[in-house]
Amino acid sequence: EVERVIETRAAGNPLFSKQLAYALRDNGLIAISDGQCRITESVPGASLDAALTGMRFPSTVEGVVTSRLDRMTPGEQLTVKIASVIGQSFRLELLTSLYPVEDSRSDLPGHLDRLEKLNLVQRAGAESPLYAFTHAVVRDAAYNSVPFARRRQLHQSIAEWYEREFESNLAPHLALLAHHWTHAESLEKAVYYCSE
Protein backbone atom coordinates (compact mmCIF):
# COMPACT_ATOMS: atom_id res chain seq x y z
CA GLU A 1 0.00 0.00 0.00
CA VAL A 2 2.88 2.40 0.78
CA GLU A 3 4.29 1.90 -2.70
CA ARG A 4 0.89 2.46 -4.31
CA VAL A 5 0.22 5.64 -2.29
CA ILE A 6 3.65 7.12 -3.10
CA GLU A 7 3.38 6.18 -6.77
CA THR A 8 -0.13 7.67 -7.07
CA ARG A 9 0.61 10.90 -5.21
CA ALA A 10 4.09 11.54 -6.63
CA ALA A 11 3.10 10.65 -10.21
CA GLY A 12 6.52 9.19 -10.90
CA ASN A 13 8.53 12.23 -9.79
CA PRO A 14 11.60 10.77 -8.03
CA LEU A 15 12.20 13.79 -5.75
CA PHE A 16 8.53 13.95 -4.78
CA SER A 17 8.52 10.18 -4.12
CA LYS A 18 11.55 10.48 -1.86
CA GLN A 19 10.23 13.49 0.07
CA LEU A 20 6.81 11.87 0.45
CA ALA A 21 8.41 8.71 1.87
CA TYR A 22 10.45 10.81 4.32
CA ALA A 23 7.31 12.74 5.31
CA LEU A 24 5.39 9.52 5.94
CA ARG A 25 8.26 8.35 8.14
CA ASP A 26 8.59 11.71 9.93
CA ASN A 27 4.84 11.74 10.65
CA GLY A 28 5.03 8.24 12.14
CA LEU A 29 2.76 6.74 9.49
CA ILE A 30 5.37 4.23 8.32
CA ALA A 31 8.33 2.66 10.05
CA ILE A 32 11.36 0.99 8.57
CA SER A 33 13.09 -1.81 10.42
CA ASP A 34 15.33 -4.62 9.16
CA GLY A 35 14.99 -3.24 5.64
CA GLN A 36 11.20 -3.61 5.73
CA CYS A 37 8.69 -0.78 5.49
CA ARG A 38 5.41 -1.17 7.34
CA ILE A 39 2.38 0.96 8.12
CA THR A 40 2.32 1.81 11.82
CA GLU A 41 -0.54 1.42 14.29
CA SER A 42 -1.17 5.17 14.00
CA VAL A 43 -3.21 4.27 10.89
CA PRO A 44 -5.66 1.86 12.57
CA GLY A 45 -8.33 0.30 10.39
CA ALA A 46 -7.99 2.96 7.71
CA SER A 47 -5.87 2.94 4.61
CA LEU A 48 -2.74 5.03 4.38
CA ASP A 49 -4.31 7.02 1.54
CA ALA A 50 -7.38 7.79 3.69
CA ALA A 51 -5.12 8.86 6.57
CA LEU A 52 -3.23 11.25 4.27
CA THR A 53 -6.46 12.69 2.89
CA GLY A 54 -7.73 13.24 6.43
CA MET A 55 -4.49 15.03 7.32
CA ARG A 56 -4.77 17.28 4.25
CA PHE A 57 -1.31 16.15 3.24
CA PRO A 58 0.37 18.53 0.74
CA SER A 59 0.01 17.66 -2.92
CA THR A 60 3.25 19.26 -4.19
CA VAL A 61 6.88 18.45 -3.49
CA GLU A 62 7.44 21.96 -2.08
CA GLY A 63 4.44 21.53 0.19
CA VAL A 64 5.71 18.18 1.47
CA VAL A 65 9.17 19.64 2.16
CA THR A 66 7.61 22.62 3.95
CA SER A 67 5.47 20.30 6.08
CA ARG A 68 8.62 18.40 7.05
CA LEU A 69 10.37 21.64 8.02
CA ASP A 70 7.34 22.69 10.09
CA ARG A 71 7.67 19.52 12.22
CA MET A 72 11.18 20.41 13.39
CA THR A 73 12.03 22.12 16.69
CA PRO A 74 12.23 25.95 16.63
CA GLY A 75 16.05 25.78 16.89
CA GLU A 76 16.29 23.36 13.96
CA GLN A 77 13.92 25.52 11.92
CA LEU A 78 16.01 28.61 12.62
CA THR A 79 19.15 26.71 11.63
CA VAL A 80 17.75 25.52 8.30
CA LYS A 81 16.30 28.96 7.49
CA ILE A 82 19.59 30.79 8.09
CA ALA A 83 21.48 28.11 6.15
CA SER A 84 19.10 28.54 3.21
CA VAL A 85 19.93 32.25 2.97
CA ILE A 86 23.64 31.43 2.92
CA GLY A 87 23.07 29.26 -0.14
CA GLN A 88 22.88 25.72 -1.52
CA SER A 89 26.04 24.94 0.45
CA PHE A 90 27.14 26.59 3.67
CA ARG A 91 29.96 26.60 6.21
CA LEU A 92 29.31 25.82 9.86
CA GLU A 93 31.57 28.75 10.79
CA LEU A 94 29.40 31.24 8.88
CA LEU A 95 26.16 29.69 10.15
CA THR A 96 27.46 29.96 13.71
CA SER A 97 28.37 33.62 13.31
CA LEU A 98 24.88 34.43 11.97
CA TYR A 99 22.90 32.40 14.50
CA PRO A 100 21.09 35.07 16.56
CA VAL A 101 20.70 33.09 19.82
CA GLU A 102 24.25 33.17 21.17
CA ASP A 103 23.52 30.78 24.05
CA SER A 104 22.28 28.18 21.54
CA ARG A 105 25.17 28.33 19.07
CA SER A 106 26.70 25.24 20.66
CA ASP A 107 23.50 23.37 19.63
CA LEU A 108 24.19 23.89 15.92
CA PRO A 109 26.16 20.65 15.35
CA GLY A 110 23.24 18.74 16.89
CA HIS A 111 20.75 20.59 14.69
CA LEU A 112 22.82 19.76 11.62
CA ASP A 113 23.06 16.10 12.65
CA ARG A 114 19.28 16.01 12.91
CA LEU A 115 18.89 17.69 9.50
CA GLU A 116 21.25 15.05 8.08
CA LYS A 117 19.17 12.25 9.61
CA LEU A 118 16.08 13.82 8.03
CA ASN A 119 17.90 13.84 4.65
CA LEU A 120 17.56 17.60 4.28
CA VAL A 121 21.28 18.44 4.34
CA GLN A 122 24.46 16.44 3.92
CA ARG A 123 28.03 16.99 5.02
CA ALA A 124 30.58 17.48 2.25
CA GLY A 125 32.94 15.04 4.00
CA ALA A 126 33.10 13.11 7.26
CA GLU A 127 35.02 15.82 9.13
CA SER A 128 34.14 18.76 6.90
CA PRO A 129 32.57 21.95 8.26
CA LEU A 130 30.87 22.33 4.85
CA TYR A 131 27.26 21.24 4.40
CA ALA A 132 24.88 21.28 1.44
CA PHE A 133 21.15 20.95 0.98
CA THR A 134 20.22 17.60 -0.52
CA HIS A 135 18.22 19.31 -3.27
CA ALA A 136 17.54 22.87 -4.47
CA VAL A 137 13.83 22.35 -3.73
CA VAL A 138 14.67 21.70 -0.07
CA ARG A 139 16.75 24.86 0.09
CA ASP A 140 14.08 26.90 -1.71
CA ALA A 141 11.32 25.70 0.64
CA ALA A 142 13.39 26.81 3.64
CA TYR A 143 14.39 30.10 1.97
CA ASN A 144 10.79 30.97 1.07
CA SER A 145 9.78 30.55 4.71
CA VAL A 146 12.10 33.39 5.79
CA PRO A 147 10.33 36.77 5.93
CA PHE A 148 11.58 39.16 3.25
CA ALA A 149 12.96 41.78 5.67
CA ARG A 150 14.85 39.12 7.62
CA ARG A 151 16.28 37.67 4.39
CA ARG A 152 17.58 41.11 3.42
CA GLN A 153 19.31 41.51 6.83
CA LEU A 154 20.85 38.05 6.59
CA HIS A 155 22.14 38.65 3.06
CA GLN A 156 23.83 41.82 4.29
CA SER A 157 25.38 40.02 7.28
CA ILE A 158 26.63 37.24 5.00
CA ALA A 159 28.23 39.73 2.58
CA GLU A 160 29.88 41.57 5.47
CA TRP A 161 31.19 38.25 6.87
CA TYR A 162 32.81 37.42 3.51
CA GLU A 163 34.35 40.90 3.33
CA ARG A 164 35.88 40.47 6.81
CA GLU A 165 36.99 36.86 6.50
CA PHE A 166 38.54 37.15 3.05
CA GLU A 167 39.59 40.79 3.08
CA SER A 168 43.06 39.98 1.74
CA ASN A 169 41.73 37.84 -1.14
CA LEU A 170 38.19 38.67 -2.20
CA ALA A 171 38.64 37.54 -5.83
CA PRO A 172 37.27 33.98 -5.37
CA HIS A 173 34.19 35.39 -3.61
CA LEU A 174 33.20 38.26 -5.91
CA ALA A 175 30.15 36.48 -7.37
CA LEU A 176 28.91 35.54 -3.88
CA LEU A 177 29.42 39.09 -2.66
CA ALA A 178 27.51 40.50 -5.64
CA HIS A 179 24.70 37.99 -5.04
CA HIS A 180 24.33 38.75 -1.33
CA TRP A 181 24.62 42.54 -1.73
CA THR A 182 21.96 42.37 -4.49
CA HIS A 183 19.56 40.54 -2.17
CA ALA A 184 20.47 42.92 0.65
CA GLU A 185 19.27 45.66 -1.73
CA SER A 186 22.60 47.44 -1.66
CA LEU A 187 22.86 47.91 -5.40
CA GLU A 188 25.92 50.15 -5.27
CA LYS A 189 27.95 47.40 -3.56
CA ALA A 190 26.43 44.72 -5.80
CA VAL A 191 27.45 46.62 -8.93
CA TYR A 192 30.92 47.22 -7.49
CA TYR A 193 31.48 43.47 -6.97
CA CYS A 194 30.00 42.63 -10.37
CA SER A 195 32.46 44.96 -12.07
CA GLU A 196 35.53 43.72 -10.19
Short mmCIF file of N, CA, C and O in Angstrom, two decimals, residues 9 20 27 29 48-60 63-64 67:
data_model
loop_
_atom_site.label_atom_id
_atom_site.label_comp_id
_atom_site.label_asym_id
_atom_site.label_seq_id
_atom_site.Cartn_x
_atom_site.Cartn_y
_atom_site.Cartn_z
N ARG A 9 0.50 9.49 -5.60
CA ARG A 9 0.61 10.90 -5.21
C ARG A 9 1.78 11.61 -5.87
O ARG A 9 1.70 12.79 -6.17
N LEU A 20 8.06 12.41 -0.08
CA LEU A 20 6.81 11.87 0.45
C LEU A 20 7.10 10.70 1.39
O LEU A 20 6.52 10.59 2.48
N ASN A 27 6.15 11.62 10.02
CA ASN A 27 4.84 11.74 10.65
C ASN A 27 4.44 10.47 11.41
O ASN A 27 3.34 10.41 11.96
N LEU A 29 3.74 7.56 10.19
CA LEU A 29 2.76 6.74 9.49
C LEU A 29 3.37 5.44 8.96
O LEU A 29 2.66 4.45 8.77
N LEU A 48 -3.72 3.95 4.32
CA LEU A 48 -2.74 5.03 4.38
C LEU A 48 -3.22 6.22 3.55
O LEU A 48 -3.08 7.37 3.97
N ASP A 49 -3.81 5.95 2.39
CA ASP A 49 -4.31 7.02 1.54
C ASP A 49 -5.41 7.81 2.25
O ASP A 49 -5.44 9.03 2.21
N ALA A 50 -6.31 7.11 2.95
CA ALA A 50 -7.38 7.79 3.69
C ALA A 50 -6.80 8.63 4.82
O ALA A 50 -7.26 9.75 5.07
N ALA A 51 -5.76 8.10 5.49
CA ALA A 51 -5.12 8.86 6.57
C ALA A 51 -4.51 10.14 6.03
O ALA A 51 -4.63 11.21 6.64
N LEU A 52 -3.85 10.06 4.87
CA LEU A 52 -3.23 11.25 4.27
C LEU A 52 -4.28 12.26 3.85
O LEU A 52 -4.11 13.47 4.04
N THR A 53 -5.37 11.79 3.29
CA THR A 53 -6.46 12.69 2.89
C THR A 53 -7.02 13.40 4.12
O THR A 53 -7.25 14.61 4.10
N GLY A 54 -7.22 12.65 5.20
CA GLY A 54 -7.73 13.24 6.43
C GLY A 54 -6.80 14.27 7.03
O GLY A 54 -7.22 15.21 7.68
N MET A 55 -5.49 14.09 6.80
CA MET A 55 -4.49 15.03 7.32
C MET A 55 -4.32 16.24 6.41
O MET A 55 -3.58 17.16 6.73
N ARG A 56 -4.97 16.22 5.26
CA ARG A 56 -4.77 17.28 4.25
C ARG A 56 -3.29 17.37 3.89
O ARG A 56 -2.69 18.45 3.93
N PHE A 57 -2.72 16.25 3.58
CA PHE A 57 -1.31 16.15 3.24
C PHE A 57 -1.03 16.95 1.98
O PHE A 57 -1.81 16.92 1.03
N PRO A 58 0.07 17.70 1.92
CA PRO A 58 0.37 18.53 0.74
C PRO A 58 0.43 17.71 -0.55
O PRO A 58 0.82 16.55 -0.54
N SER A 59 0.05 18.36 -1.63
CA SER A 59 0.01 17.66 -2.92
C SER A 59 1.15 18.06 -3.85
O SER A 59 1.18 17.64 -5.00
N THR A 60 2.08 18.88 -3.38
CA THR A 60 3.25 19.26 -4.19
C THR A 60 4.52 18.92 -3.42
O THR A 60 4.51 18.82 -2.19
N GLY A 63 5.32 21.61 -0.97
CA GLY A 63 4.44 21.53 0.19
C GLY A 63 4.85 20.43 1.16
O GLY A 63 4.81 20.61 2.38
N VAL A 64 5.26 19.29 0.62
CA VAL A 64 5.71 18.18 1.47
C VAL A 64 6.99 18.58 2.21
O VAL A 64 7.11 18.34 3.42
N SER A 67 6.11 20.98 4.94
CA SER A 67 5.47 20.30 6.08
C SER A 67 6.50 19.58 6.93
O SER A 67 6.38 19.52 8.15
#
